[in-house]
């Protein structure tokens, strides 16, 4: 398997739990295609927003490139990492 996504939706918000692409398939737009497909599905469900969180060592640049905005940050001092809460409006997509 090259990649996949785990998500849910509640009312008008879609939640991405996990988006994963195997390292040998990265930088081939597969993650962007998976994300775009999910956003289309969520929009059909009536979702207006898509929400996720990602850590500073994961994929914040990927999500920014795909239109997600930071709306919160959680700093985990003990582990010296930052968790970014991101969202994207699906209304104008």
PDB file of C-alpha atoms in Angstrom:
ATOM      1  CA  UNK A   1       0.000   0.000   0.000  1.00  0.00           C
ATOM      2  CA  UNK A   2       1.341   3.421  -0.948  1.00  0.00           C
ATOM      3  CA  UNK A   3      -0.757   5.576   1.355  1.00  0.00           C
ATOM      4  CA  UNK A   4      -4.108   6.200   2.936  1.00  0.00           C
ATOM      5  CA  UNK A   5      -6.267   8.415   5.101  1.00  0.00           C
ATOM      6  CA  UNK A   6      -8.367   8.014   8.240  1.00  0.00           C
ATOM      7  CA  UNK A   7     -11.073  10.624   8.769  1.00  0.00           C
ATOM      8  CA  UNK A   8     -14.463  11.311  10.297  1.00  0.00           C
ATOM      9  CA  UNK A   9     -17.067  14.030  10.127  1.00  0.00           C
ATOM     10  CA  UNK A  10     -19.431  15.580  12.621  1.00  0.00           C
ATOM     11  CA  UNK A  11     -22.041  18.145  11.670  1.00  0.00           C
ATOM     12  CA  UNK A  12     -20.275  20.531   9.291  1.00  0.00           C
ATOM     13  CA  UNK A  13     -16.652  19.669  10.140  1.00  0.00           C
ATOM     14  CA  UNK A  14     -14.447  16.955   8.660  1.00  0.00           C
ATOM     15  CA  UNK A  15     -11.596  15.667  10.808  1.00  0.00           C
ATOM     16  CA  UNK A  16      -8.430  14.113   9.423  1.00  0.00           C
ATOM     17  CA  UNK A  17      -6.940  11.701  11.911  1.00  0.00           C
ATOM     18  CA  UNK A  18      -4.140  10.301   9.746  1.00  0.00           C
ATOM     19  CA  UNK A  19      -2.867  10.972   6.229  1.00  0.00           C
ATOM     20  CA  UNK A  20       0.051   8.775   5.270  1.00  0.00           C
ATOM     21  CA  UNK A  21       2.136   8.245   2.131  1.00  0.00           C
ATOM     22  CA  UNK A  22       4.973   5.704   2.025  1.00  0.00           C
ATOM     23  CA  UNK A  23       8.353   7.427   1.716  1.00  0.00           C
ATOM     24  CA  UNK A  24       9.101   5.844  -1.678  1.00  0.00           C
ATOM     25  CA  UNK A  25       5.923   7.440  -3.092  1.00  0.00           C
ATOM     26  CA  UNK A  26       6.364  10.932  -1.621  1.00  0.00           C
ATOM     27  CA  UNK A  27       6.885  14.021  -3.787  1.00  0.00           C
ATOM     28  CA  UNK A  28       4.657  12.538  -6.499  1.00  0.00           C
ATOM     29  CA  UNK A  29       1.510  14.511  -5.499  1.00  0.00           C
ATOM     30  CA  UNK A  30      -0.118  11.380  -4.050  1.00  0.00           C
ATOM     31  CA  UNK A  31      -0.773  13.043  -0.684  1.00  0.00           C
ATOM     32  CA  UNK A  32      -2.298  16.062  -2.416  1.00  0.00           C
ATOM     33  CA  UNK A  33      -4.548  13.800  -4.508  1.00  0.00           C
ATOM     34  CA  UNK A  34      -5.715  11.859  -1.435  1.00  0.00           C
ATOM     35  CA  UNK A  35      -6.379  15.113   0.425  1.00  0.00           C
ATOM     36  CA  UNK A  36      -8.264  16.640  -2.503  1.00  0.00           C
ATOM     37  CA  UNK A  37     -10.428  13.529  -2.894  1.00  0.00           C
ATOM     38  CA  UNK A  38     -11.277  13.549   0.801  1.00  0.00           C
ATOM     39  CA  UNK A  39     -12.157  17.247   0.705  1.00  0.00           C
ATOM     40  CA  UNK A  40     -14.548  16.576  -2.199  1.00  0.00           C
ATOM     41  CA  UNK A  41     -16.188  13.751  -0.243  1.00  0.00           C
ATOM     42  CA  UNK A  42     -16.514  15.912   2.868  1.00  0.00           C
ATOM     43  CA  UNK A  43     -18.049  18.703   0.826  1.00  0.00           C
ATOM     44  CA  UNK A  44     -20.629  16.240  -0.552  1.00  0.00           C
ATOM     45  CA  UNK A  45     -21.456  15.312   3.070  1.00  0.00           C
ATOM     46  CA  UNK A  46     -22.151  18.998   3.699  1.00  0.00           C
ATOM     47  CA  UNK A  47     -18.954  19.785   5.579  1.00  0.00           C
ATOM     48  CA  UNK A  48     -17.812  23.392   5.532  1.00  0.00           C
ATOM     49  CA  UNK A  49     -14.432  22.905   7.231  1.00  0.00           C
ATOM     50  CA  UNK A  50     -11.712  20.315   7.385  1.00  0.00           C
ATOM     51  CA  UNK A  51      -9.677  20.155  10.611  1.00  0.00           C
ATOM     52  CA  UNK A  52      -6.450  18.338  11.492  1.00  0.00           C
ATOM     53  CA  UNK A  53      -3.399  18.562  13.666  1.00  0.00           C
ATOM     54  CA  UNK A  54       0.212  17.977  12.720  1.00  0.00           C
ATOM     55  CA  UNK A  55       3.493  18.263  14.581  1.00  0.00           C
ATOM     56  CA  UNK A  56       6.403  20.499  13.586  1.00  0.00           C
ATOM     57  CA  UNK A  57       8.422  17.382  12.602  1.00  0.00           C
ATOM     58  CA  UNK A  58       5.621  15.995  10.430  1.00  0.00           C
ATOM     59  CA  UNK A  59       3.954  17.834   7.555  1.00  0.00           C
ATOM     60  CA  UNK A  60       3.047  21.464   8.373  1.00  0.00           C
ATOM     61  CA  UNK A  61       4.552  22.681   5.077  1.00  0.00           C
ATOM     62  CA  UNK A  62       2.551  20.108   3.085  1.00  0.00           C
ATOM     63  CA  UNK A  63      -0.722  21.240   4.630  1.00  0.00           C
ATOM     64  CA  UNK A  64       0.107  24.937   4.188  1.00  0.00           C
ATOM     65  CA  UNK A  65       0.824  24.245   0.504  1.00  0.00           C
ATOM     66  CA  UNK A  66      -2.637  22.673   0.305  1.00  0.00           C
ATOM     67  CA  UNK A  67      -4.458  25.700   1.753  1.00  0.00           C
ATOM     68  CA  UNK A  68      -4.588  24.859   5.478  1.00  0.00           C
ATOM     69  CA  UNK A  69      -4.171  27.659   8.014  1.00  0.00           C
ATOM     70  CA  UNK A  70      -2.878  27.413  11.570  1.00  0.00           C
ATOM     71  CA  UNK A  71      -5.534  28.385  14.096  1.00  0.00           C
ATOM     72  CA  UNK A  72      -3.779  27.141  17.208  1.00  0.00           C
ATOM     73  CA  UNK A  73      -0.524  25.788  18.547  1.00  0.00           C
ATOM     74  CA  UNK A  74       0.209  23.486  21.461  1.00  0.00           C
ATOM     75  CA  UNK A  75       3.772  23.532  22.751  1.00  0.00           C
ATOM     76  CA  UNK A  76       4.903  20.299  24.372  1.00  0.00           C
ATOM     77  CA  UNK A  77       7.897  21.458  26.419  1.00  0.00           C
ATOM     78  CA  UNK A  78       8.954  18.046  27.728  1.00  0.00           C
ATOM     79  CA  UNK A  79       9.272  16.628  24.192  1.00  0.00           C
ATOM     80  CA  UNK A  80      10.327  19.984  22.680  1.00  0.00           C
ATOM     81  CA  UNK A  81       7.753  19.743  19.891  1.00  0.00           C
ATOM     82  CA  UNK A  82       4.916  21.923  18.650  1.00  0.00           C
ATOM     83  CA  UNK A  83       1.541  20.645  17.532  1.00  0.00           C
ATOM     84  CA  UNK A  84      -0.236  22.813  14.958  1.00  0.00           C
ATOM     85  CA  UNK A  85      -4.010  22.861  14.689  1.00  0.00           C
ATOM     86  CA  UNK A  86      -4.983  23.555  11.101  1.00  0.00           C
ATOM     87  CA  UNK A  87      -8.169  24.090   9.152  1.00  0.00           C
ATOM     88  CA  UNK A  88      -9.327  24.731   5.644  1.00  0.00           C
ATOM     89  CA  UNK A  89     -12.629  26.125   4.481  1.00  0.00           C
ATOM     90  CA  UNK A  90     -14.346  23.866   1.952  1.00  0.00           C
ATOM     91  CA  UNK A  91     -16.934  26.466   0.967  1.00  0.00           C
ATOM     92  CA  UNK A  92     -14.927  28.138  -1.805  1.00  0.00           C
ATOM     93  CA  UNK A  93     -13.273  25.018  -3.141  1.00  0.00           C
TER      94      UNK A  93
END
